[in-house]
mmCIF file of C-alpha atoms in Angstrom:
data_model
loop_
_atom_site.group_PDB
_atom_site.id
_atom_site.type_symbol
_atom_site.label_atom_id
_atom_site.label_comp_id
_atom_site.label_asym_id
_atom_site.label_seq_id
_atom_site.Cartn_x
_atom_site.Cartn_y
_atom_site.Cartn_z
ATOM 1 C CA MET A 7 -9.485 10.535 -8.266
ATOM 2 C CA ILE A 8 -10.626 11.239 -4.902
ATOM 3 C CA PRO A 9 -12.381 14.743 -4.819
ATOM 4 C CA GLY A 10 -11.038 17.513 -3.272
ATOM 5 C CA PRO A 11 -9.722 21.183 -3.006
ATOM 6 C CA GLU A 12 -7.666 22.262 -6.071
ATOM 7 C CA PRO A 13 -3.989 20.984 -5.795
ATOM 8 C CA THR A 14 -1.138 23.558 -5.263
ATOM 9 C CA ARG A 15 1.603 21.422 -6.412
ATOM 10 C CA ARG A 16 2.649 18.514 -8.394
ATOM 11 C CA GLU A 17 4.964 15.349 -7.095
ATOM 12 C CA VAL A 18 6.616 12.701 -8.754
ATOM 13 C CA ARG A 19 7.576 9.820 -6.949
ATOM 14 C CA THR A 20 8.257 6.248 -6.715
ATOM 15 C CA ARG A 21 6.417 3.765 -4.293
ATOM 16 C CA ALA A 22 7.449 0.242 -3.216
ATOM 17 C CA GLY A 23 4.043 -1.493 -2.070
ATOM 18 C CA LEU A 24 3.899 -4.802 0.051
ATOM 19 C CA VAL A 25 1.047 -7.323 -0.931
ATOM 20 C CA LEU A 26 0.647 -9.616 2.457
ATOM 21 C CA LEU A 27 -2.133 -12.406 2.044
ATOM 22 C CA ASP A 28 -3.079 -14.354 5.334
ATOM 23 C CA PRO A 29 -3.568 -18.199 5.069
ATOM 24 C CA ALA A 30 -7.290 -17.291 3.782
ATOM 25 C CA GLY A 31 -5.996 -15.359 1.108
ATOM 26 C CA ARG A 32 -7.122 -12.111 2.345
ATOM 27 C CA ILE A 33 -5.059 -9.107 1.403
ATOM 28 C CA LEU A 34 -3.830 -6.286 4.157
ATOM 29 C CA LEU A 35 -5.032 -2.596 3.168
ATOM 30 C CA PHE A 36 -4.485 0.346 5.451
ATOM 31 C CA LEU A 37 -6.942 3.041 5.638
ATOM 32 C CA HIS A 38 -5.370 6.255 4.960
ATOM 33 C CA ALA A 39 -6.407 9.845 5.819
ATOM 34 C CA ASP A 40 -4.600 12.891 3.485
ATOM 35 C CA GLY A 41 -5.428 15.641 6.154
ATOM 36 C CA HIS A 42 -8.337 17.178 4.039
ATOM 37 C CA GLY A 43 -11.146 14.725 5.022
ATOM 38 C CA ARG A 44 -10.632 12.262 2.585
ATOM 39 C CA THR A 45 -9.770 8.810 3.457
ATOM 40 C CA PHE A 46 -8.519 5.637 0.989
ATOM 41 C CA TRP A 47 -7.483 2.392 1.072
ATOM 42 C CA ALA A 48 -3.993 1.185 -0.041
ATOM 43 C CA THR A 49 -1.335 -2.032 0.507
ATOM 44 C CA PRO A 50 1.281 -1.174 3.086
ATOM 45 C CA GLY A 51 4.640 0.515 1.435
ATOM 46 C CA GLY A 52 5.770 4.022 0.838
ATOM 47 C CA GLY A 53 7.803 6.209 -1.169
ATOM 48 C CA LEU A 54 11.657 5.566 -2.191
ATOM 49 C CA GLU A 55 14.069 7.593 -0.233
ATOM 50 C CA GLU A 56 17.268 9.295 -1.310
ATOM 51 C CA GLY A 57 19.611 6.231 -2.867
ATOM 52 C CA GLU A 58 17.474 3.288 -1.931
ATOM 53 C CA SER A 59 16.639 0.639 -4.557
ATOM 54 C CA LEU A 60 13.047 -0.886 -4.794
ATOM 55 C CA GLU A 61 14.051 -3.666 -2.756
ATOM 56 C CA GLN A 62 15.472 -1.733 -0.034
ATOM 57 C CA ALA A 63 12.449 0.611 0.368
ATOM 58 C CA ALA A 64 9.946 -2.405 0.593
ATOM 59 C CA ARG A 65 12.432 -3.786 3.665
ATOM 60 C CA ARG A 66 12.228 -0.273 5.333
ATOM 61 C CA GLU A 67 8.660 0.037 4.896
ATOM 62 C CA ALA A 68 7.863 -3.412 6.011
ATOM 63 C CA ALA A 69 9.750 -2.858 9.098
ATOM 64 C CA GLU A 70 8.491 0.779 9.651
ATOM 65 C CA GLU A 71 4.693 -0.190 8.728
ATOM 66 C CA LEU A 72 4.258 -3.683 9.698
ATOM 67 C CA GLY A 73 7.008 -4.135 12.495
ATOM 68 C CA SER A 74 8.961 -6.940 10.514
ATOM 69 C CA ALA A 75 12.329 -6.360 9.749
ATOM 70 C CA ASP A 76 13.298 -10.076 8.177
ATOM 71 C CA VAL A 77 10.755 -10.572 5.706
ATOM 72 C CA GLU A 78 11.200 -12.459 2.479
ATOM 73 C CA LEU A 79 10.180 -10.473 -0.854
ATOM 74 C CA THR A 80 9.146 -11.786 -4.159
ATOM 75 C CA PHE A 81 8.940 -8.963 -6.771
ATOM 76 C CA LEU A 82 5.211 -9.008 -8.361
ATOM 77 C CA TRP A 83 4.590 -6.101 -10.905
ATOM 78 C CA THR A 84 4.884 -2.670 -11.524
ATOM 79 C CA GLY A 85 2.506 0.264 -12.578
ATOM 80 C CA SER A 86 1.803 4.105 -12.376
ATOM 81 C CA SER A 87 -0.973 5.860 -10.925
ATOM 82 C CA ASP A 88 -2.234 9.347 -10.943
ATOM 83 C CA PHE A 89 -4.202 11.016 -7.957
ATOM 84 C CA GLN A 90 -4.967 13.994 -5.839
ATOM 85 C CA PHE A 91 -3.482 13.462 -2.173
ATOM 86 C CA ALA A 92 -3.543 16.455 0.069
ATOM 87 C CA ASP A 93 -3.095 19.910 -1.635
ATOM 88 C CA ARG A 94 -0.916 17.772 -4.464
ATOM 89 C CA GLU A 95 -1.391 16.217 -7.572
ATOM 90 C CA VAL A 96 0.960 13.008 -7.588
ATOM 91 C CA THR A 97 2.185 10.994 -10.339
ATOM 92 C CA GLN A 98 3.592 7.690 -8.908
ATOM 93 C CA THR A 99 5.641 4.905 -10.128
ATOM 94 C CA GLU A 100 4.875 1.761 -8.122
ATOM 95 C CA ALA A 101 6.530 -2.000 -7.404
ATOM 96 C CA PHE A 102 4.913 -4.145 -6.056
ATOM 97 C CA PHE A 103 6.459 -7.032 -3.866
ATOM 98 C CA LEU A 104 5.031 -10.240 -2.001
ATOM 99 C CA VAL A 105 5.623 -10.556 1.517
ATOM 100 C CA ARG A 106 6.459 -13.750 3.225
ATOM 101 C CA GLY A 107 7.484 -14.586 6.359
ATOM 102 C CA HIS A 108 5.521 -12.211 8.397
ATOM 103 C CA PRO A 109 2.800 -12.887 11.075
ATOM 104 C CA SER A 110 -0.811 -12.184 10.265
ATOM 105 C CA VAL A 111 -0.588 -9.850 13.595
ATOM 106 C CA ILE A 112 0.717 -6.444 12.830
ATOM 107 C CA ASP A 113 3.417 -5.216 15.362
ATOM 108 C CA PRO A 114 1.960 -3.153 18.432
ATOM 109 C CA GLU A 115 4.980 -1.113 18.211
ATOM 110 C CA VAL A 116 4.274 0.652 14.647
ATOM 111 C CA GLU A 117 1.274 2.297 16.249
ATOM 112 C CA GLU A 118 3.166 5.470 16.607
ATOM 113 C CA THR A 119 4.318 5.149 12.839
ATOM 114 C CA HIS A 120 0.626 4.686 11.716
ATOM 115 C CA ARG A 121 -0.325 7.635 13.697
ATOM 116 C CA ARG A 122 2.401 9.934 12.022
ATOM 117 C CA GLU A 123 1.435 8.897 8.555
ATOM 118 C CA ARG A 124 -2.244 9.271 9.486
ATOM 119 C CA ILE A 125 -3.165 5.350 9.229
ATOM 120 C CA LEU A 126 -6.467 5.101 10.552
ATOM 121 C CA GLU A 127 -7.135 1.146 10.349
ATOM 122 C CA ALA A 128 -5.664 -2.025 9.118
ATOM 123 C CA ARG A 129 -7.765 -4.951 7.236
ATOM 124 C CA TRP A 130 -7.610 -7.927 5.834
ATOM 125 C CA TRP A 131 -9.820 -8.116 2.673
ATOM 126 C CA SER A 132 -10.992 -10.770 0.203
ATOM 127 C CA LEU A 133 -10.642 -9.898 -3.214
ATOM 128 C CA ALA A 134 -14.544 -9.892 -3.602
ATOM 129 C CA GLU A 135 -14.478 -7.230 -0.783
ATOM 130 C CA ILE A 136 -11.795 -5.440 -2.660
ATOM 131 C CA GLU A 137 -13.867 -5.702 -5.911
ATOM 132 C CA ALA A 138 -17.411 -4.378 -4.354
ATOM 133 C CA CYS A 139 -15.487 -1.783 -2.248
ATOM 134 C CA GLN A 140 -17.297 1.633 -2.999
ATOM 135 C CA GLU A 141 -14.238 3.644 -0.978
ATOM 136 C CA ALA A 142 -11.276 4.522 -3.202
ATOM 137 C CA THR A 143 -8.629 1.643 -3.085
ATOM 138 C CA PHE A 144 -5.315 1.986 -4.591
ATOM 139 C CA PRO A 145 -4.060 0.268 -6.739
ATOM 140 C CA VAL A 146 -7.372 0.561 -8.087
ATOM 141 C CA ASP A 147 -6.649 -3.116 -9.949
ATOM 142 C CA LEU A 148 -5.298 -4.592 -7.231
ATOM 143 C CA ALA A 149 -7.660 -7.680 -7.328
ATOM 144 C CA ALA A 150 -6.888 -8.444 -10.837
ATOM 145 C CA ARG A 151 -2.888 -7.907 -9.880
ATOM 146 C CA VAL A 152 -3.164 -10.475 -7.301
ATOM 147 C CA ARG A 153 -5.041 -12.945 -9.035
ATOM 148 C CA GLU A 154 -2.817 -12.433 -12.224
ATOM 149 C CA HIS A 155 0.572 -12.102 -10.098
ATOM 150 C CA VAL A 156 -0.107 -14.018 -7.246
ATOM 151 C CA LEU A 157 -2.473 -16.542 -6.993
ATOM 152 C CA THR A 158 -1.472 -17.912 -10.484
ATOM 153 C CA ARG A 159 2.229 -18.590 -9.301
ATOM 154 C CA ASN A 160 0.785 -20.403 -6.337
ATOM 155 C CA ARG A 161 -1.374 -23.264 -8.350
#
């Protein structure tokens, strides 16, 4: 839980998360700001819109946050988390997809989307860096999940 002001409302949502690996096996994370002085690192992705399936949301998020409309998705895992974001408590169900067919460079045209969504930085992280990170990182078990669901599949 990220410390901050008392939340004023509760939100329940579903999110499609994207796991991108570069050739060195590093994972792309975005640094988000919540508008209340707190920051956290998370995989690209976002909430489902009305009538969207998880895969449709993952494809839309890949287009919006990465600039890649044509990616190959492989379902990895589901999870859930509870956290405070801005002025609300969030209970989130998450489905994660491995993204293939995306260059390791983010399309510059998505910079406006990043500004609007308070994404401050994009960075490639090794699993060891994620595990050693003292900053809030979501999902909290990302390195273990990637080892279990991605790296063991590729052996």
